[in-house]
mmCIF file of C-alpha atoms in Angstrom:
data_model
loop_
_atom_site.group_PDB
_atom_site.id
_atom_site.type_symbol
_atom_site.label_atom_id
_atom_site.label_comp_id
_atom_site.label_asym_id
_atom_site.label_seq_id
_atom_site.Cartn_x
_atom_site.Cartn_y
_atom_site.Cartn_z
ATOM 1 C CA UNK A 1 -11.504 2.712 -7.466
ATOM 2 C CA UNK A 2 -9.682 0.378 -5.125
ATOM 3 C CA UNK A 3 -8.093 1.395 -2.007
ATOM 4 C CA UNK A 4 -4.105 1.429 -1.502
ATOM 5 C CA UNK A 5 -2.855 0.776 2.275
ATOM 6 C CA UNK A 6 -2.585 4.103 2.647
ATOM 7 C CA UNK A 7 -5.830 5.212 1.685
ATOM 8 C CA UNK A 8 -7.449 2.793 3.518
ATOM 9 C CA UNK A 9 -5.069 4.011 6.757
ATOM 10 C CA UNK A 10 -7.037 6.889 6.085
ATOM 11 C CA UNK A 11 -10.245 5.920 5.680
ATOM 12 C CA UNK A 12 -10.246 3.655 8.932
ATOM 13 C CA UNK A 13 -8.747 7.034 11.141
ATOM 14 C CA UNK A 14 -11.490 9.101 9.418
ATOM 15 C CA UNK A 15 -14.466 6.395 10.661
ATOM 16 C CA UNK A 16 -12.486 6.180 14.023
ATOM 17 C CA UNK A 17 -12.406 9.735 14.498
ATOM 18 C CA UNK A 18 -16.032 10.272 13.337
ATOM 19 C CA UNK A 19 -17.533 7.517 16.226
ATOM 20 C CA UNK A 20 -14.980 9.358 18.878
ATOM 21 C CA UNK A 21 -16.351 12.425 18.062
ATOM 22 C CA UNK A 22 -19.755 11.599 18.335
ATOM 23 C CA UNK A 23 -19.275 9.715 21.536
ATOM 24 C CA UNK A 24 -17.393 13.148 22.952
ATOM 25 C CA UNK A 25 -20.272 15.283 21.538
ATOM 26 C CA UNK A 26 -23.134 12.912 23.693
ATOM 27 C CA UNK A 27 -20.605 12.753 26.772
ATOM 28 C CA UNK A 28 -19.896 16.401 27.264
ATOM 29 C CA UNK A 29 -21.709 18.981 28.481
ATOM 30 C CA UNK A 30 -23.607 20.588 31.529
ATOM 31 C CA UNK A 31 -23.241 17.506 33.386
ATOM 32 C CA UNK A 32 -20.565 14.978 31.878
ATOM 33 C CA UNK A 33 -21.586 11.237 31.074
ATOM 34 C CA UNK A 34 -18.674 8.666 30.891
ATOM 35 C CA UNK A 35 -17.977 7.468 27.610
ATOM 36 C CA UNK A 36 -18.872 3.841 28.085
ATOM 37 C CA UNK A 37 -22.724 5.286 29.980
ATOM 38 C CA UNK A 38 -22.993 6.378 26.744
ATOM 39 C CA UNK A 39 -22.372 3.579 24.389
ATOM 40 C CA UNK A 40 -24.490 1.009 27.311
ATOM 41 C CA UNK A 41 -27.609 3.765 26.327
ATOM 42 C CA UNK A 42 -27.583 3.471 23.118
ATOM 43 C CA UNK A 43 -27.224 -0.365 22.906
ATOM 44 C CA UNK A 44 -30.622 -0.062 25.202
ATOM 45 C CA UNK A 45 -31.744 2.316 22.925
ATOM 46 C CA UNK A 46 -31.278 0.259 19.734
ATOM 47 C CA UNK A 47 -32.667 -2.794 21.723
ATOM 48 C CA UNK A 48 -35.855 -0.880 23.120
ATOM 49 C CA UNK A 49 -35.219 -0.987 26.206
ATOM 50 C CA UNK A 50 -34.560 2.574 27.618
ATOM 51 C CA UNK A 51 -34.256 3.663 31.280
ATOM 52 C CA UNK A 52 -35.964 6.397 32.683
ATOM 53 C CA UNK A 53 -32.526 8.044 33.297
ATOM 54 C CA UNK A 54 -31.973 7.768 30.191
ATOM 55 C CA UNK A 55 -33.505 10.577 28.778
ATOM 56 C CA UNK A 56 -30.910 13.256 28.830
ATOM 57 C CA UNK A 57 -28.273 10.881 26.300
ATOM 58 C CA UNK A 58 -31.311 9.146 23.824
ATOM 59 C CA UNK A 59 -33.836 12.270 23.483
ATOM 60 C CA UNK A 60 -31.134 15.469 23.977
ATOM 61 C CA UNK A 61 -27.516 14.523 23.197
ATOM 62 C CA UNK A 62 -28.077 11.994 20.790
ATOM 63 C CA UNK A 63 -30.421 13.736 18.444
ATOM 64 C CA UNK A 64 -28.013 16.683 18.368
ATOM 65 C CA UNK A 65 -25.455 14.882 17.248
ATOM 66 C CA UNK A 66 -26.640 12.591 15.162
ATOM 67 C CA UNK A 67 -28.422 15.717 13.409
ATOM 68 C CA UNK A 68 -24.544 17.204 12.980
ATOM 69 C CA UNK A 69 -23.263 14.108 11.333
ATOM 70 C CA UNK A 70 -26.027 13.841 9.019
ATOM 71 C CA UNK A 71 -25.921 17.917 8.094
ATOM 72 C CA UNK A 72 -22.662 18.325 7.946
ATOM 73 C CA UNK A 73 -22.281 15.385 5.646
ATOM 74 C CA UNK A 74 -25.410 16.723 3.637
ATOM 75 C CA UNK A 75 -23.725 19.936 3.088
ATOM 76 C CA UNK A 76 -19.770 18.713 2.597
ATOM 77 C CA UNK A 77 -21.547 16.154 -0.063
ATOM 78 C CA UNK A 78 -23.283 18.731 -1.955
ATOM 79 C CA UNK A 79 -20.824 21.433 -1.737
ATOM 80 C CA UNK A 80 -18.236 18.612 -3.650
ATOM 81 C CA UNK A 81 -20.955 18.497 -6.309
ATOM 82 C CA UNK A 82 -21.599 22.343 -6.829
ATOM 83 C CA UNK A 83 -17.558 22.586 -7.321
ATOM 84 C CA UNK A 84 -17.734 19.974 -9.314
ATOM 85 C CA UNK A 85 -20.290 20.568 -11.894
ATOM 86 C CA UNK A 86 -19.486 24.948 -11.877
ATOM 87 C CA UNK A 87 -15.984 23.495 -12.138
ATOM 88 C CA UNK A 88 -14.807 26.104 -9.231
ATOM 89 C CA UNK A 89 -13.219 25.403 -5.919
ATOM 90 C CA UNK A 90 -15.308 28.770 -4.328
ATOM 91 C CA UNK A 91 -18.705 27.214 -4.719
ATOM 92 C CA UNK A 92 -20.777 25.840 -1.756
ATOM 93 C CA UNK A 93 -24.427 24.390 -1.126
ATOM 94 C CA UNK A 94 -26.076 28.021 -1.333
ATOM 95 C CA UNK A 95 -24.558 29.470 -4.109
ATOM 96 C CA UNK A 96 -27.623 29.463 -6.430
ATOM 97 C CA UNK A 97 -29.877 31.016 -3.031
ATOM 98 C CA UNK A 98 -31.171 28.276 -0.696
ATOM 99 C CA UNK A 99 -30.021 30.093 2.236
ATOM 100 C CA UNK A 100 -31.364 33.219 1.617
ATOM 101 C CA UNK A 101 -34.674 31.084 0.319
ATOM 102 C CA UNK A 102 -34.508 29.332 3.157
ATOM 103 C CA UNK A 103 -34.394 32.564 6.196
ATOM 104 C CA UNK A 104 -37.405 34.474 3.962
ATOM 105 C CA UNK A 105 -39.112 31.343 5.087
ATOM 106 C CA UNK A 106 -38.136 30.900 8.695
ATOM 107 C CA UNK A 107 -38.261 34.494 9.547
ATOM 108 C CA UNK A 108 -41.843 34.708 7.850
ATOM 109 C CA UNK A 109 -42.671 31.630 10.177
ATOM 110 C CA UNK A 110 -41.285 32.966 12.990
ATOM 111 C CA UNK A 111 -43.279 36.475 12.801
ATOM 112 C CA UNK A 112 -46.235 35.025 12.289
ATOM 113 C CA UNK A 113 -45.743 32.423 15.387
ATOM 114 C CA UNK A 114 -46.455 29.828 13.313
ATOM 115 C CA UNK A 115 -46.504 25.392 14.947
ATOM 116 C CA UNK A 116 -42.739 24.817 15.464
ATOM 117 C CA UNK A 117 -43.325 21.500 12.922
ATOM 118 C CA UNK A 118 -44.951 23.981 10.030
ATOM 119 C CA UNK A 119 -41.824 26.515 10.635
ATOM 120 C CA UNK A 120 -38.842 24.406 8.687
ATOM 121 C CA UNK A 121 -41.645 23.032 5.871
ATOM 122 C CA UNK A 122 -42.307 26.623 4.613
ATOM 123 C CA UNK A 123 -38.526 27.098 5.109
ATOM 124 C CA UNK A 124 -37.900 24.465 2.571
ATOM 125 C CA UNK A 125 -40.316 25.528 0.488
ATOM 126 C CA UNK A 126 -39.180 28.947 0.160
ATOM 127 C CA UNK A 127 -35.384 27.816 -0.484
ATOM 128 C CA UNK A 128 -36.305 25.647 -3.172
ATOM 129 C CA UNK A 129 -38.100 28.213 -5.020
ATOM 130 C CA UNK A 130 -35.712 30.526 -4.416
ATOM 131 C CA UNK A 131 -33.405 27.967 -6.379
ATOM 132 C CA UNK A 132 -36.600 27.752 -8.971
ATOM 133 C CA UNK A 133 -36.213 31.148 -9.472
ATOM 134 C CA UNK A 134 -31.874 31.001 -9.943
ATOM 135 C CA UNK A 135 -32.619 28.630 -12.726
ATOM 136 C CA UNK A 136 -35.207 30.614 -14.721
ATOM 137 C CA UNK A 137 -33.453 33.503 -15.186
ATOM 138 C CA UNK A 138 -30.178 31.823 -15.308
ATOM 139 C CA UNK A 139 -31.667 29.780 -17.670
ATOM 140 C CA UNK A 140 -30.284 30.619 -21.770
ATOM 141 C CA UNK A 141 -32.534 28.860 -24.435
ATOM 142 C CA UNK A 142 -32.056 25.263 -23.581
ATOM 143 C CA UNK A 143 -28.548 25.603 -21.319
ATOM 144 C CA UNK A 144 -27.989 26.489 -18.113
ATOM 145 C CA UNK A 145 -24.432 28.127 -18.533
ATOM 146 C CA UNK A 146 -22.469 28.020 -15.156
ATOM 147 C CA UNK A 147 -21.555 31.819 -14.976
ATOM 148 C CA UNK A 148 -25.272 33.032 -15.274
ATOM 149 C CA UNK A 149 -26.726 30.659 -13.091
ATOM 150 C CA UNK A 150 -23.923 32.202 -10.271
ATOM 151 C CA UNK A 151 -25.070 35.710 -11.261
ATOM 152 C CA UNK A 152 -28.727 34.788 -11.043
ATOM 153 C CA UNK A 153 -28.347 33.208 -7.388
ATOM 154 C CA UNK A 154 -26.107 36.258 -6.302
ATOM 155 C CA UNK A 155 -28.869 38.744 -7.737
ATOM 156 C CA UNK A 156 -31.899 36.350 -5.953
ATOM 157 C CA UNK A 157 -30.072 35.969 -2.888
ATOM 158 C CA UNK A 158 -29.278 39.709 -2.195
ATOM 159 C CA UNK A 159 -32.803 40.402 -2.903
ATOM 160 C CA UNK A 160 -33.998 37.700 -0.103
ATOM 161 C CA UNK A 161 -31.542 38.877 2.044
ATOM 162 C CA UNK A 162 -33.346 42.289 1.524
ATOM 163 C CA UNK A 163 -36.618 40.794 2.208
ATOM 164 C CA UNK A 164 -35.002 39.158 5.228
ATOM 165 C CA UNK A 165 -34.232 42.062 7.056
ATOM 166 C CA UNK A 166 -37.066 43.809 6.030
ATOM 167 C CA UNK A 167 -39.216 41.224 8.044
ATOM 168 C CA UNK A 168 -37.521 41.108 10.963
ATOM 169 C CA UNK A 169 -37.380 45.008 11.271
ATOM 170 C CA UNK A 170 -41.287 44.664 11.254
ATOM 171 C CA UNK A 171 -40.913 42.512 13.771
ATOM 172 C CA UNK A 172 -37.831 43.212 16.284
ATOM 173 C CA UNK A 173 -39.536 40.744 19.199
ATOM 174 C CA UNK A 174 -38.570 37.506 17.522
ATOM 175 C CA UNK A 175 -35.007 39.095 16.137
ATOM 176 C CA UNK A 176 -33.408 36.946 17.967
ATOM 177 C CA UNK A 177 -35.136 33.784 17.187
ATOM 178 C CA UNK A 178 -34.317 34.760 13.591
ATOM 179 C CA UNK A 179 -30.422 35.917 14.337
ATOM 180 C CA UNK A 180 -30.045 32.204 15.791
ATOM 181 C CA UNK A 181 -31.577 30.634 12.789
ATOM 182 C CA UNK A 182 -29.541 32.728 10.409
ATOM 183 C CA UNK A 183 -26.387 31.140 12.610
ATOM 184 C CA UNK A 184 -27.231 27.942 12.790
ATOM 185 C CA UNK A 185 -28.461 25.890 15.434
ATOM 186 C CA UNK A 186 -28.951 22.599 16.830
ATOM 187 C CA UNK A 187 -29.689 22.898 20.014
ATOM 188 C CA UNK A 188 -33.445 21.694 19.343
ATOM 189 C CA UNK A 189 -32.964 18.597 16.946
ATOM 190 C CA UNK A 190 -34.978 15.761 17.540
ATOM 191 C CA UNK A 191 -35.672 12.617 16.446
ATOM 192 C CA UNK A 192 -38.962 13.557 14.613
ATOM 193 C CA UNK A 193 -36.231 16.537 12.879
ATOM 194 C CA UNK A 194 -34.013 14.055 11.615
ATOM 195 C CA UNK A 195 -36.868 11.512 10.142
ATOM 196 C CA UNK A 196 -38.061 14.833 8.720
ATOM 197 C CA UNK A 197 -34.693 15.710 6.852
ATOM 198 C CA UNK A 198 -33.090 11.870 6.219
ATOM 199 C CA UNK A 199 -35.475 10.732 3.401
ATOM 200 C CA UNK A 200 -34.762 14.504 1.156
ATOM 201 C CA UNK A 201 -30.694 13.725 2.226
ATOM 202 C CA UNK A 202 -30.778 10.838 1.470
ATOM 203 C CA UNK A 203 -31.878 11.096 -2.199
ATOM 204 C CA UNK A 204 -30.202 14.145 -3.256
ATOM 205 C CA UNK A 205 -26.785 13.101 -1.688
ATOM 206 C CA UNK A 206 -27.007 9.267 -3.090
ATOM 207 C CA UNK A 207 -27.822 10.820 -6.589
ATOM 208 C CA UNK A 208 -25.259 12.783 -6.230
ATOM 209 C CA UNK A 209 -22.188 9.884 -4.870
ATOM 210 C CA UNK A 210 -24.207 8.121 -8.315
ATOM 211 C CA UNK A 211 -22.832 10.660 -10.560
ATOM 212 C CA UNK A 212 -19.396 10.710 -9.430
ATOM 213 C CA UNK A 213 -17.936 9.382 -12.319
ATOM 214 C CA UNK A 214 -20.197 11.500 -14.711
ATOM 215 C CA UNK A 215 -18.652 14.664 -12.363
ATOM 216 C CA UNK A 216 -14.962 13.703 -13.075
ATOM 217 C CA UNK A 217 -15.642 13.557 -16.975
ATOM 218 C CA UNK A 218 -17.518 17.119 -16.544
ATOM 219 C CA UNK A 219 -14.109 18.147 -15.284
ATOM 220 C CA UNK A 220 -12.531 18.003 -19.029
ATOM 221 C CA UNK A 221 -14.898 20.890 -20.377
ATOM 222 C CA UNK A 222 -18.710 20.958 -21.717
ATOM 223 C CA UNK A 223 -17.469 20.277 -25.258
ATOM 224 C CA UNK A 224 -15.162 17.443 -24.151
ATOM 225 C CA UNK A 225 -17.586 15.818 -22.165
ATOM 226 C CA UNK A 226 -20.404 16.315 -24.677
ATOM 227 C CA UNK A 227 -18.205 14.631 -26.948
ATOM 228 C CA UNK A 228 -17.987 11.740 -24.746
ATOM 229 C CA UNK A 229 -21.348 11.656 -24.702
ATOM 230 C CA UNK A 230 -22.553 13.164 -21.462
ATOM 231 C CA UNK A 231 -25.577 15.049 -21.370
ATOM 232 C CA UNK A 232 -23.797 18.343 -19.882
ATOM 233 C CA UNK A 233 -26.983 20.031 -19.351
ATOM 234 C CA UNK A 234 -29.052 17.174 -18.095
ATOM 235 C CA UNK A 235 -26.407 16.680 -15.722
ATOM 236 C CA UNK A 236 -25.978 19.957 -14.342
ATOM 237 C CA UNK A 237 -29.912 20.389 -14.138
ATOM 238 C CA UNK A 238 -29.979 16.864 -12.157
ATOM 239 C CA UNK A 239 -26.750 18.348 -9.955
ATOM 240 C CA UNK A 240 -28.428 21.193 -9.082
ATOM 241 C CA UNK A 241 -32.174 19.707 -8.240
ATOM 242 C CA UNK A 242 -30.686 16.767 -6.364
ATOM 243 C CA UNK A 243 -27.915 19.196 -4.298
ATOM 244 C CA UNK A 244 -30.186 21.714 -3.249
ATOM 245 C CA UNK A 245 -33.188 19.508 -2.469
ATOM 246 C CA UNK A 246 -31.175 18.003 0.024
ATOM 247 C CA UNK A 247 -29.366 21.765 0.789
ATOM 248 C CA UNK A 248 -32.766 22.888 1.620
ATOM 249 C CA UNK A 249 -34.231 19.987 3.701
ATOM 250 C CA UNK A 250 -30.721 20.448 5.715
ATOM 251 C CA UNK A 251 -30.854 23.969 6.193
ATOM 252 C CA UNK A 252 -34.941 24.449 7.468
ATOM 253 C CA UNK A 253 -34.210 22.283 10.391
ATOM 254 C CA UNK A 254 -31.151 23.702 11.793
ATOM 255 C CA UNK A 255 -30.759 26.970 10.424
ATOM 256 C CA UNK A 256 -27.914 28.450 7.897
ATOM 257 C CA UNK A 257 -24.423 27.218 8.880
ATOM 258 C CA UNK A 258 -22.169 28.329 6.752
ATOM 259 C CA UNK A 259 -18.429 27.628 4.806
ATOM 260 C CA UNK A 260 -18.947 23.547 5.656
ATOM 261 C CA UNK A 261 -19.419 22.980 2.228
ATOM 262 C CA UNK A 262 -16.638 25.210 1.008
ATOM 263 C CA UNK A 263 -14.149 23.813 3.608
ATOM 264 C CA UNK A 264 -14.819 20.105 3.910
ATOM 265 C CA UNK A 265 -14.882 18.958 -0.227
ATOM 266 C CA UNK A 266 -11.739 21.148 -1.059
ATOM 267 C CA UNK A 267 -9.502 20.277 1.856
ATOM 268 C CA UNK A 268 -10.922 16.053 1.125
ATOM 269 C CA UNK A 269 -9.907 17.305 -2.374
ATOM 270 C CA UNK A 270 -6.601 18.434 -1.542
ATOM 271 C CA UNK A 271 -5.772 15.030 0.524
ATOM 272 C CA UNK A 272 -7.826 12.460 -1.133
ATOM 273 C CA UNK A 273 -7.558 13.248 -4.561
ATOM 274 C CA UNK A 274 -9.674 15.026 -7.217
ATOM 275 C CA UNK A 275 -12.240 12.366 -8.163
ATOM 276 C CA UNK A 276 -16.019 12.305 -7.108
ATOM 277 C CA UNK A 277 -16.331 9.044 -7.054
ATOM 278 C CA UNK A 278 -14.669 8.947 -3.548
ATOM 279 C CA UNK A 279 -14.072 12.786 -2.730
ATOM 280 C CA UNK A 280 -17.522 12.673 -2.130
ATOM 281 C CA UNK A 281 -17.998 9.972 0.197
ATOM 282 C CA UNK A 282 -15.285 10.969 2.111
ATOM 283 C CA UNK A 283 -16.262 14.311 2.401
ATOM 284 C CA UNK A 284 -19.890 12.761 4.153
ATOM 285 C CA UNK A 285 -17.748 11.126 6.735
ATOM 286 C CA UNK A 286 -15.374 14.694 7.105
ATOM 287 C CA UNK A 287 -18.608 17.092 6.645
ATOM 288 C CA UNK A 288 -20.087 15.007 10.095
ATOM 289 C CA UNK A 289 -17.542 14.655 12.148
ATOM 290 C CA UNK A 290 -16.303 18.976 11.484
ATOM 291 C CA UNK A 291 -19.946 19.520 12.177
ATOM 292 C CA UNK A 292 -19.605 17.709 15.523
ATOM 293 C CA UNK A 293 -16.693 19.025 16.506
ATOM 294 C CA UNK A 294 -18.070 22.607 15.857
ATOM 295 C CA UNK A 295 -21.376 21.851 17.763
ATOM 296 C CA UNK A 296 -19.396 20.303 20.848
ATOM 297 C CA UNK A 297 -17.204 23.280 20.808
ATOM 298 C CA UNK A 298 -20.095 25.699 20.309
ATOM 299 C CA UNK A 299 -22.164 24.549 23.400
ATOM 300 C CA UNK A 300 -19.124 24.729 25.637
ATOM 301 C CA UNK A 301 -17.710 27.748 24.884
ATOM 302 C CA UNK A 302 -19.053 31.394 24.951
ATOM 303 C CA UNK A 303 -19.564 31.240 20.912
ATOM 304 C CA UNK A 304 -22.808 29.732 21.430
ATOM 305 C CA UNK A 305 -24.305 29.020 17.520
ATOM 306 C CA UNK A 306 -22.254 26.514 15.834
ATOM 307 C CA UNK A 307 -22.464 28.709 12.813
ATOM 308 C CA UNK A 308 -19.994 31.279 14.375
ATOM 309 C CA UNK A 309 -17.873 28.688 14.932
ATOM 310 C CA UNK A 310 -17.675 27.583 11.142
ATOM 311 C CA UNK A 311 -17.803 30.813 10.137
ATOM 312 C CA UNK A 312 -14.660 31.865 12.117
ATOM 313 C CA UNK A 313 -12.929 28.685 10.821
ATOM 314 C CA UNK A 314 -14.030 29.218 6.824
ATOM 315 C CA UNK A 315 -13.084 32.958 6.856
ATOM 316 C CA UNK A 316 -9.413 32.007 6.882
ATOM 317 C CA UNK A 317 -9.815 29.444 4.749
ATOM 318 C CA UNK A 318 -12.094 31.329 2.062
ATOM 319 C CA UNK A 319 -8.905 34.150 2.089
ATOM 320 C CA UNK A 320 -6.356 31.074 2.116
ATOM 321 C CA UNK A 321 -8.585 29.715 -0.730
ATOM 322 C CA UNK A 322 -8.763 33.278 -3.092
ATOM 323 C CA UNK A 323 -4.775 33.667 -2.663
ATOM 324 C CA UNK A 324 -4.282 30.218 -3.661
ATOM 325 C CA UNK A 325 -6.723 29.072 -6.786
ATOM 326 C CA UNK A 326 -7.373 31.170 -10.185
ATOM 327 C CA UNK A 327 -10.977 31.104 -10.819
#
């Protein structure tokens, strides 16, 4: 789909913005860096040749926030594809239960004081069978019909949630380790963290941006489509494996943070236009630099977790969203 001026006004601001935002989030903090410090350490940086003093910007800041653009895209990106294929402006990354998957895992890891690097791998292992789980009892014959699969994952993730709190009330030392996992954090991303998470976001998101145009015929009805000749199931099995593989990898290393990928694809939707072919790209480059923002206004502020500071900006919009869409 080609680009109009406008569009690609829009585009350019939304890249602009992004970089600005990520230059702010390095810059500020405890001790403030100027803006072009910044940019000179991570040309040495790319180059390989790093200053002693430069520790605080390439192994703190820069981590963080390069973790925040490449979650918050993961999540906007898959959120556009769970609205997409359930056909339903409400749905988001952990509708089907990788977030409840995923805190069984890190609060088991947590209790029993498990190597930091072996906490987020059982985390991701536990969200995806949570979502293994979703799909066999939402599972009818050979379909997976959109209605019971949202049943299933509301019925598997109240029943981790359970298990969730049972754990930490058999172990109240490390609640709070768990309550800042359960609101998101990024305060201890790394470089190892993010070669961890890229390969997993990188394939489920770029199947995902693949299927755009498949998405936008789903968006005429099952027997339309089918008619058409897409394989409706196939695709919403393939959806659903490729969205919460990358959900999950997301989600072990820096915790649950919630309503990006209910606010970022709808609002993208709203401006860019309804097809997936470039709502979600856009929503990558939207999804990073909201996730930024939040972070940078998390860490100097008294809110703290970046989650709380999603959260407080998708409760309005969840309420703006239920008074505005039938579903």
């Amino acid at each position: 789909m080609g680009l109009n001026s406008g569009r690609l006004a829009l585009l350019v601001t939304l890249v602009l913005l992004v970089l600005l935002a990520a230059v702010l989030g390095v810059a500020v903090g405890s001790v403030a860096i100027p803006p072009a410090e910044v940019l000179d350490t991570v040309l040495r940086g790319l180059s390989g040749h790093l200053r002693e003093e430069d520790t605080i910007i390439w192994d703190i800041r820069l981590p963080r926030v390069v973790m925040a653009l490449l979650v918050g895209a993961c999540l906007s990106v898959c959120g556009g594809a769970f609205q997409g294929v359930f056909r339903n402006p409400l749905a988001d990354p952990y509708l089907l239960g990788v977030a409840s998957g995923a805190a069984v895992g890190a609060t088991a890891g947590l209790l029993l004081d498990l190597p930091r690097g072996l906490v987020p791998l059982l985390s991701m292992l536990t969200a995806l069978g949570a979502v293994l789980v979703t799909l066999g009892l939402g599972r009818a014959g050979r379909r997976y019909p959109p209605t019971r699969l949202i049943l299933a994952g509301v019925v598997v993730g109240s029943f981790l949630s359970a298990v969730t709190t049972f754990l930490i009330m058999r172990g109240e030392d490390r609640a709070r380790e768990v309550l800042a996992y359960t609101l998101g954090d990024l305060s201890f991303a790394s470089w190892a963290d993010i070669a961890q998470v890229l390969p997993y976001a990188a394939v489920g998101c770029g199947v995902l941006v693949a299927l755009g145009r498949a998405l936008d015929l789903l968006q005429l009805g099952d027997l339309t489509a089918s008619s058409l000749g897409l394989p409706v199931e196939r695709l919403r099995l393939l959806v659903i494996v490729a969205a919460s593989l990358a959900t999950a990898a997301a989600v072990s290393y820096t915790g649950v943070i919630g309503f990006v990928g209910l606010i970022v694809p709808h609002t993208v939707r709203l401006i860019w236009g309804p097809s997936h072919r470039t709502l979600l790209p856009i929503s990558a480059l939207a999804g990073g630099l909201l996730l930024v923002l939040a972070d940078l206004l998390a860490r100097t502020t008294p809110l703290y977790q970046v989650g709380i500071v999603t959260t407080l900006l998708g409760g309005p919009f969840f309420l703006y969203l239920l008074r505005r869409v039938k579903v």
